[in-house]
């Protein structure tokens, strides 16, 4: 849209950078701004924002890649469910998103499972899974469903349609996670986060309102930002000012797609179908109150309740030497990892952060900052 | 990934809409955004419309960004 031009205008970008530099000069020490969104990381890396910022303004990426933090145990459990179903003479069609498909585990990926002859299909939307379930009434169709609130909402919406229509062969495996609650755990673990750029489309669902408790409880300023370079620069400028003034609020820079109250229909649907549980974040540990599981009333929609499997204990989260855990906490950049760009590339990824389009390692590799 | 560019609804059939993203047409579910009409711009994530961009809010954006210029000159 014509209207969106201002968000990419170079002249405005330069002015924003100058302003940021001016504000940073009178900053006491440094400011660490965390964002939690693969698309923000993409914007920041693609437009070289880090190289434009003064030394004492650090923008770090948090665990904004849902596929990266999806536990090894769940990927393995889903694989075991496929095997068990086959042993029992039943076929399952498994669907998931393209980047989830390739995520490695010590027991292989979904892509490996496919090469063994299992029916695994990559989808763009859970709506595709629903259509497959309708077209294949004799088979069970399961969506392995990762993602934050932005993706949990479509899942809830699809389940609602499935329940209303009485479609019985549609199931899910939920590995959905809650973003602000996840960040709260990082804050409690004493990660140094001075300010937050809030994920744009997570905010579309949960609203400005969904982030406010972080400012209230921990005095952290936040800006809900869009995905153009100037959205991010504007967020950084506002956050430095707010930080200096001790102004701990949530400012909505992305008003074009985010309402204060968020998408209430989506929130109601998520709440109707899901309950909040403690959940593991791969390479980060178990975060209390950050996962979404289907409520007991909908247990027959949950493939885990149909096939019980036992996942081997002590599966390592990451290959030796992979720094994905530190990358997801914003403590390391991919370039700190000796594998980066050498033994670990998108074609031959060692860790999840190199597989996903939203992974910090893949994004940096893609834009070739190093090469 | 988040599609930052909104699409325009060109047809609605039940809970599904056909949305035009600058020439590329896709079927999009409306379960999360039931009250939209043909002609509306919507933000879409993994095949579901998650928010609409109404004119008032579009103007708000323009005003906010017109203000950016001033805001950048000042202080
Ligand atoms: S470059 Fe590869 S091995 Fe290194 S942290 Fe990233 S994903 Fe892990």
Coordinates of C-alpha atoms and ligand atoms in Angstrom, one line a residue:
Chain A
X1 CA 0.0 0.0 0.0
X2 CA 1.1 3.5 -0.9
X3 CA 0.5 4.6 2.6
X4 CA 3.2 2.3 4.0
X5 CA 6.0 4.1 2.2
X6 CA 6.8 6.3 5.2
X7 CA 7.8 3.2 7.1
X8 CA 10.7 2.6 4.6
X9 CA 11.7 6.2 3.8
X10 CA 15.4 6.6 4.0
X11 CA 15.3 10.3 5.0
X12 CA 13.1 9.5 8.0
X13 CA 15.4 6.6 8.8
X14 CA 18.4 8.8 8.9
X15 CA 16.7 11.3 11.1
X16 CA 15.7 8.6 13.4
X17 CA 19.2 7.3 13.7
X18 CA 20.5 10.8 14.4
X19 CA 18.0 11.2 17.1
X20 CA 18.9 7.8 18.6
X21 CA 22.6 8.9 18.6
X22 CA 21.7 12.1 20.4
X23 CA 19.7 10.4 23.1
X24 CA 22.3 7.7 23.6
X25 CA 25.0 10.4 24.3
X26 CA 23.2 11.3 27.6
X27 CA 22.5 7.7 28.5
X28 CA 23.9 6.5 31.7
X29 CA 25.8 3.3 30.6
X30 CA 24.2 1.0 28.0
X31 CA 20.7 -0.1 27.2
X32 CA 19.8 -3.6 26.2
X33 CA 16.7 -3.8 24.1
X34 CA 15.2 -7.2 23.5
X35 CA 12.8 -8.2 20.8
X36 CA 11.0 -11.5 20.6
X37 CA 10.0 -12.0 17.0
X38 CA 11.7 -13.6 14.0
X39 CA 10.3 -11.1 11.7
X40 CA 11.8 -8.2 13.7
X41 CA 15.1 -10.0 13.7
X42 CA 14.7 -10.2 9.9
X43 CA 14.0 -6.5 9.6
X44 CA 16.9 -5.6 11.9
X45 CA 19.5 -7.8 10.1
X46 CA 18.3 -7.1 6.6
X47 CA 18.4 -3.3 7.0
X48 CA 21.7 -3.5 9.0
X49 CA 20.1 -1.6 12.0
X50 CA 22.7 -2.9 14.5
X51 CA 25.5 -1.4 12.6
X52 CA 23.8 2.0 12.6
X53 CA 23.3 2.2 16.4
X54 CA 25.7 3.7 18.9
X55 CA 27.9 1.3 21.0
X56 CA 25.8 1.7 24.1
X57 CA 22.5 0.8 22.4
X58 CA 22.3 -3.0 22.1
X59 CA 19.4 -4.7 20.4
X60 CA 19.3 -8.4 21.2
X61 CA 17.0 -11.1 19.9
X62 CA 15.1 -13.2 22.5
X63 CA 13.3 -16.5 22.0
X64 CA 11.2 -15.2 19.1
X65 CA 11.5 -18.4 17.0
X66 CA 8.7 -20.8 18.1
X67 CA 10.0 -23.6 16.1
X68 CA 13.5 -23.3 17.7
X69 CA 12.1 -23.6 21.2
X70 CA 9.8 -26.5 20.4
X71 CA 11.0 -29.4 22.7
X72 CA 12.9 -32.3 21.3
X73 CA 10.7 -34.5 23.4
X74 CA 7.5 -33.4 21.6
X75 CA 9.0 -33.9 18.1
X76 CA 10.1 -37.4 19.2
X77 CA 6.8 -38.2 20.8
X78 CA 5.0 -37.3 17.6
X79 CA 7.3 -39.5 15.6
X80 CA 6.7 -42.4 18.0
X81 CA 2.9 -41.8 17.7
X82 CA 3.3 -42.2 13.9
X83 CA 5.2 -45.5 14.4
X84 CA 2.7 -46.8 16.9
X85 CA -0.2 -46.0 14.7
X86 CA 1.4 -47.8 11.8
X87 CA 2.1 -50.9 14.1
X88 CA -1.5 -50.9 14.9
X89 CA -2.4 -50.9 11.2
X90 CA -3.7 -47.3 11.2
X91 CA -2.4 -44.5 9.0
X92 CA -1.9 -41.0 10.2
X93 CA -1.4 -38.0 7.9
X94 CA 0.9 -35.6 9.8
X95 CA 1.0 -32.0 8.8
X96 CA 3.3 -29.2 10.1
X97 CA 4.9 -26.0 8.9
X98 CA 7.9 -26.0 6.6
X99 CA 10.5 -25.0 9.1
X100 CA 9.2 -27.3 11.8
X101 CA 9.5 -30.2 9.3
X102 CA 13.3 -29.9 9.2
X103 CA 14.1 -29.2 12.8
X104 CA 16.7 -31.8 14.0
X105 CA 16.5 -34.0 17.1
X106 CA 18.7 -36.8 18.3
X107 CA 16.1 -39.1 16.8
X108 CA 15.8 -37.4 13.5
X109 CA 13.4 -34.8 12.1
X110 CA 9.9 -35.1 10.5
X111 CA 11.6 -34.9 7.2
X112 CA 13.6 -38.0 8.1
X113 CA 10.3 -39.7 9.1
X114 CA 8.9 -38.9 5.7
X115 CA 11.9 -40.4 4.0
X116 CA 11.1 -43.6 5.8
X117 CA 7.8 -43.7 4.0
X118 CA 5.5 -42.0 6.6
X119 CA 2.9 -39.6 5.3
X120 CA 4.2 -36.2 6.5
X121 CA 3.1 -33.1 4.6
X122 CA 4.2 -29.5 4.9
X123 CA 1.3 -27.0 5.1
X124 CA 1.1 -23.2 5.0
X125 CA -1.9 -23.1 7.3
X126 CA -3.9 -25.4 9.7
X127 CA -6.7 -24.7 7.2
X128 CA -4.9 -27.0 4.8
X129 CA -4.9 -29.7 7.4
X130 CA -8.6 -29.3 7.9
X131 CA -9.2 -29.6 4.1
X132 CA -7.1 -32.8 4.1
X133 CA -9.2 -34.2 7.0
X134 CA -12.3 -33.6 4.9
X135 CA -10.9 -35.1 1.8
X136 CA -9.6 -38.2 3.7
X137 CA -12.4 -39.2 6.0
X138 CA -11.0 -42.7 6.5
X139 CA -7.7 -41.4 7.9
X140 CA -6.6 -39.5 11.0
X141 CA -5.0 -36.2 10.1
X142 CA -2.9 -34.5 12.7
X143 CA -1.4 -31.0 12.8
X144 CA 1.8 -30.7 14.8
X145 CA 1.2 -27.1 15.9
X146 CA 4.0 -24.8 17.1
X147 CA 3.8 -21.1 17.5
X148 CA 3.0 -18.2 19.8
X149 CA -0.4 -16.5 20.2
X150 CA -0.5 -15.5 16.6
X151 CA -0.6 -19.1 15.5
X152 CA -2.5 -20.5 18.6
X153 CA -5.4 -18.3 17.5
X154 CA -5.8 -19.9 14.1
X155 CA -5.5 -23.3 15.7
X156 CA -8.3 -22.4 18.2
X157 CA -10.4 -21.0 15.3
X158 CA -9.9 -24.2 13.2
X159 CA -10.7 -26.4 16.2
X160 CA -13.9 -24.4 16.8
X161 CA -15.0 -25.1 13.2
X162 CA -14.0 -28.8 13.6
X163 CA -16.1 -29.1 16.8
X164 CA -19.1 -27.3 15.2
X165 CA -19.0 -29.5 12.2
X166 CA -18.3 -32.7 14.1
X167 CA -15.3 -33.6 12.0
X168 CA -13.9 -36.6 13.9
X169 CA -10.6 -37.4 12.1
X170 CA -8.9 -34.0 12.7
X171 CA -6.5 -33.9 15.6
X172 CA -3.7 -31.7 16.8
X173 CA -0.5 -31.9 18.8
X174 CA -0.1 -28.6 20.5
X175 CA 3.3 -27.1 21.3
X176 CA 2.0 -23.5 21.4
X177 CA 3.7 -21.1 23.8
X178 CA 2.8 -17.7 25.4
X179 CA 5.2 -14.9 24.6
X180 CA 4.9 -12.3 27.4
X181 CA 4.8 -15.1 30.0
X182 CA 8.0 -16.6 28.5
X183 CA 9.7 -13.2 28.7
X184 CA 8.6 -12.9 32.3
X185 CA 10.5 -16.1 33.1
X186 CA 13.6 -14.7 31.4
X187 CA 13.3 -11.6 33.5
X188 CA 12.9 -13.6 36.7
X189 CA 16.0 -15.5 35.7
X190 CA 17.8 -12.2 35.8
X191 CA 18.4 -11.8 32.1
X192 CA 19.4 -8.2 31.6
X193 CA 16.5 -6.7 29.7
X194 CA 16.1 -2.9 30.0
X195 CA 13.4 -2.5 27.4
X196 CA 11.3 -4.6 25.0
X197 CA 10.2 -4.3 21.4
X198 CA 6.9 -6.3 21.5
X199 CA 6.2 -8.7 18.7
X200 CA 3.8 -7.0 16.2
X201 CA 1.4 -9.8 15.4
X202 CA 1.4 -11.4 18.8
X203 CA 0.2 -8.0 19.9
X204 CA -2.5 -8.1 17.3
X205 CA -4.0 -11.0 19.2
X206 CA -3.3 -10.2 22.8
X207 CA -3.4 -6.4 22.5
X208 CA -1.3 -3.7 24.2
X209 CA -3.1 -4.9 27.3
X210 CA -1.4 -8.3 27.1
X211 CA 2.0 -6.9 27.7
X212 CA 1.2 -4.3 30.4
X213 CA 2.0 -6.6 33.4
X214 CA 5.6 -6.7 32.4
X215 CA 5.9 -2.9 32.7
X216 CA 3.9 -2.9 36.0
X217 CA 5.8 -5.6 37.7
X218 CA 9.3 -5.1 36.4
X219 CA 9.4 -1.4 35.4
X220 CA 10.3 -2.2 31.8
X221 CA 9.3 0.1 29.0
X222 CA 7.9 -1.5 25.9
X223 CA 6.9 -0.5 22.4
X224 CA 4.7 -2.6 20.2
X225 CA 6.3 -2.2 16.8
X226 CA 5.6 -3.0 13.2
X227 CA 8.0 -4.7 10.8
X228 CA 9.3 -2.0 8.6
X229 CA 12.8 -0.6 9.3
X230 CA 11.4 2.8 10.5
X231 CA 8.9 1.0 12.8
X232 CA 11.9 -0.6 14.6
X233 CA 14.0 2.6 14.6
X234 CA 11.1 4.5 16.0
X235 CA 10.6 1.8 18.7
X236 CA 14.3 2.0 19.7
X237 CA 14.2 5.9 19.9
X238 CA 11.0 5.8 22.1
X239 CA 12.5 3.1 24.3
X240 CA 15.7 5.0 25.0
X241 CA 13.7 8.0 26.0
X242 CA 11.3 6.0 28.1
X243 CA 14.2 4.2 29.8
X244 CA 15.9 7.4 30.6
X245 CA 12.8 9.0 32.1
X246 CA 11.8 5.8 34.0
X247 CA 8.6 5.8 32.0
X248 CA 7.5 2.1 32.2
X249 CA 4.6 1.8 29.9
X250 CA 3.6 0.1 26.7
X251 CA 3.5 2.4 23.7
X252 CA 1.7 1.2 20.6
X253 CA 3.7 2.2 17.5
X254 CA 1.9 -0.4 15.4
X255 CA -1.5 1.1 15.7
X256 CA -2.2 0.2 12.1
X257 CA -2.7 -3.5 13.1
X258 CA -2.9 -3.6 16.9
X259 CA -5.7 -2.5 19.2
X260 CA -5.4 -1.8 22.9
X261 CA -7.7 -4.8 23.7
X262 CA -6.3 -7.0 20.9
X263 CA -8.5 -9.4 19.0
X264 CA -11.1 -10.4 21.5
X265 CA -12.7 -13.1 19.3
X266 CA -9.3 -14.8 19.1
X267 CA -8.6 -14.5 22.8
X268 CA -12.0 -16.1 23.6
X269 CA -11.4 -18.9 21.2
X270 CA -7.9 -19.6 22.7
X271 CA -9.4 -19.6 26.2
X272 CA -12.3 -21.8 25.2
X273 CA -10.1 -24.6 23.8
X274 CA -6.8 -24.3 25.7
X275 CA -5.5 -24.3 29.2
X276 CA -2.2 -22.8 30.4
X277 CA 0.4 -25.3 31.5
X278 CA 4.1 -25.4 32.5
X279 CA 6.1 -26.0 29.3
X280 CA 9.6 -26.7 28.2
X281 CA 11.4 -24.3 25.9
X282 CA 14.1 -26.1 24.0
X283 CA 17.5 -25.3 25.3
X284 CA 16.1 -23.0 27.9
X285 CA 14.3 -25.2 30.4
X286 CA 10.8 -25.6 31.8
X287 CA 9.0 -22.2 32.0
X288 CA 6.0 -22.2 34.3
X289 CA 2.7 -21.1 32.9
X290 CA 3.8 -20.6 29.3
X291 CA 2.4 -23.5 27.3
X292 CA -1.1 -24.2 25.8
X293 CA -2.7 -27.7 26.0
X294 CA -6.2 -28.6 24.9
X295 CA -8.7 -28.5 27.8
X296 CA -9.9 -31.8 29.2
X297 CA -13.3 -31.3 27.4
X298 CA -11.5 -31.5 24.1
X299 CA -9.2 -34.4 25.0
X300 CA -10.4 -36.5 22.0
X301 CA -9.0 -33.9 19.7
X302 CA -5.5 -34.3 21.2
X303 CA -3.5 -37.1 19.5
X304 CA -1.5 -37.6 22.7
X305 CA -4.6 -38.9 24.3
X306 CA -5.2 -41.5 21.6
X307 CA -1.7 -43.0 21.3
X308 CA 0.3 -43.2 24.5
X309 CA 4.0 -43.3 23.8
X310 CA 7.1 -43.3 26.0
X311 CA 9.8 -40.8 25.0
X312 CA 13.4 -41.8 25.9
X313 CA 14.7 -39.8 28.9
X314 CA 17.7 -37.5 28.7
X315 CA 17.6 -36.6 25.0
X316 CA 20.1 -33.8 24.6
X317 CA 18.5 -30.5 23.4
X318 CA 21.3 -29.5 21.2
X319 CA 24.4 -31.0 19.4
X320 CA 27.7 -30.4 21.2
X321 CA 29.0 -26.9 20.7
X322 CA 25.7 -25.4 19.4
X323 CA 25.1 -22.1 21.1
X324 CA 21.4 -21.9 20.2
X325 CA 20.4 -21.7 23.9
X326 CA 22.5 -18.6 24.4
X327 CA 21.4 -17.2 21.1
X328 CA 17.7 -17.6 22.2
X329 CA 18.5 -15.7 25.4
X330 CA 20.1 -12.9 23.6
X331 CA 23.4 -13.7 25.2
X332 CA 25.3 -14.8 22.1
X333 CA 25.3 -13.8 18.5
X334 CA 25.5 -16.6 15.9
X335 CA 29.0 -15.3 15.0
X336 CA 30.1 -16.4 18.5
X337 CA 29.4 -20.0 17.5
X338 CA 32.4 -21.8 15.9
X339 CA 30.0 -23.8 13.7
X340 CA 28.3 -20.7 12.2
X341 CA 28.6 -20.6 8.4
X342 CA 31.2 -23.4 8.4
X343 CA 29.9 -26.7 9.7
X344 CA 26.4 -25.2 10.3
X345 CA 24.5 -23.8 7.3
X346 CA 20.8 -23.8 6.3
X347 CA 21.6 -26.8 4.0
X348 CA 23.4 -28.7 6.8
X349 CA 22.0 -27.2 10.0
X350 CA 23.4 -28.4 13.3
X351 CA 20.9 -26.5 15.5
X352 CA 17.3 -25.3 15.3
X353 CA 18.3 -21.6 15.1
X354 CA 19.8 -22.4 11.6
X355 CA 16.8 -24.3 10.4
X356 CA 13.9 -21.9 10.9
X357 CA 13.3 -18.8 8.8
X358 CA 12.8 -17.1 12.2
X359 CA 16.0 -18.4 13.7
X360 CA 18.7 -15.8 14.4
X361 CA 21.4 -18.0 12.9
X362 CA 19.6 -18.5 9.6
X363 CA 18.6 -14.9 9.3
X364 CA 22.2 -13.7 9.7
X365 CA 23.5 -16.4 7.3
X366 CA 20.9 -15.4 4.7
X367 CA 21.8 -11.7 4.7
X368 CA 25.5 -12.6 4.6
X369 CA 26.7 -10.0 7.1
X370 CA 29.9 -12.0 7.4
X371 CA 30.7 -12.8 3.9
Chain B
X1 CA 6.6 -15.4 9.2
X2 CA 4.4 -12.5 9.6
X3 CA 3.1 -11.1 6.4
X4 CA 3.4 -7.4 7.0
X5 CA 1.5 -6.3 3.9
X6 CA -2.2 -6.5 4.3
X7 CA -4.5 -8.0 1.6
X8 CA -7.9 -6.9 0.4
X9 CA -10.9 -9.1 0.6
X10 CA -12.5 -9.6 -2.9
X11 CA -15.0 -12.3 -2.0
X12 CA -16.6 -14.0 1.0
X13 CA -18.1 -17.5 1.1
X14 CA -19.2 -18.5 4.5
X15 CA -16.2 -18.6 6.8
X16 CA -13.7 -18.2 4.0
X17 CA -12.6 -15.1 2.1
X18 CA -10.6 -14.7 -1.1
X19 CA -7.9 -12.1 -0.3
X20 CA -5.8 -10.3 -2.9
X21 CA -2.2 -9.6 -1.9
X22 CA -1.2 -7.4 -4.7
X23 CA -2.2 -9.8 -7.4
X24 CA -1.6 -13.1 -5.5
X25 CA -5.0 -14.5 -4.4
X26 CA -5.4 -16.8 -1.4
X27 CA -8.2 -18.4 0.5
X28 CA -8.3 -17.0 4.0
X29 CA -10.3 -18.1 7.0
X30 CA -12.4 -15.6 8.9
X31 CA -13.0 -17.5 12.2
X32 CA -11.0 -14.9 14.1
X33 CA -12.4 -11.8 12.3
X34 CA -16.1 -12.5 11.6
X35 CA -17.2 -8.9 11.0
X36 CA -15.5 -7.9 7.7
X37 CA -16.8 -7.1 4.3
X38 CA -15.6 -7.2 0.7
X39 CA -13.2 -4.4 0.1
X40 CA -11.7 -4.4 3.6
X41 CA -8.0 -4.7 4.1
X42 CA -6.9 -7.5 6.5
X43 CA -3.7 -8.7 8.2
X44 CA -3.3 -12.4 7.6
X45 CA -1.3 -14.9 9.5
X46 CA -1.0 -18.6 8.5
X47 CA -4.1 -18.4 6.4
X48 CA -6.3 -16.6 9.0
X49 CA -7.3 -13.0 8.9
X50 CA -6.3 -11.7 12.4
X51 CA -7.1 -7.9 12.1
X52 CA -8.7 -5.4 9.8
X53 CA -7.3 -2.0 8.9
X54 CA -10.2 0.3 8.9
X55 CA -10.0 3.8 7.4
X56 CA -10.0 5.6 10.7
X57 CA -7.1 3.6 11.9
X58 CA -5.3 4.0 8.6
X59 CA -5.7 7.8 8.9
X60 CA -4.4 7.6 12.5
X61 CA -1.3 6.0 11.2
X62 CA -0.8 8.7 8.6
X63 CA -1.3 11.4 11.2
X64 CA 1.1 9.7 13.5
X65 CA 3.7 9.5 10.8
X66 CA 3.1 13.1 9.7
X67 CA 3.8 13.9 13.3
X68 CA 7.0 12.0 13.1
X69 CA 8.6 14.7 11.0
X70 CA 7.8 17.3 13.6
X71 CA 8.7 15.0 16.5
X72 CA 12.1 14.4 14.8
X73 CA 12.8 18.2 14.5
X74 CA 11.9 19.0 18.1
X75 CA 13.6 18.2 21.4
Ligands
LIG1 S1 25.3 -21.6 14.0 FE1 24.3 -23.6 14.1 S2 25.5 -24.7 15.7 FE2 25.9 -22.5 16.0 S3 24.3 -21.7 17.4 FE3 23.5 -21.5 15.4 S4 22.3 -23.3 15.0 FE4 23.7 -23.8 16.7

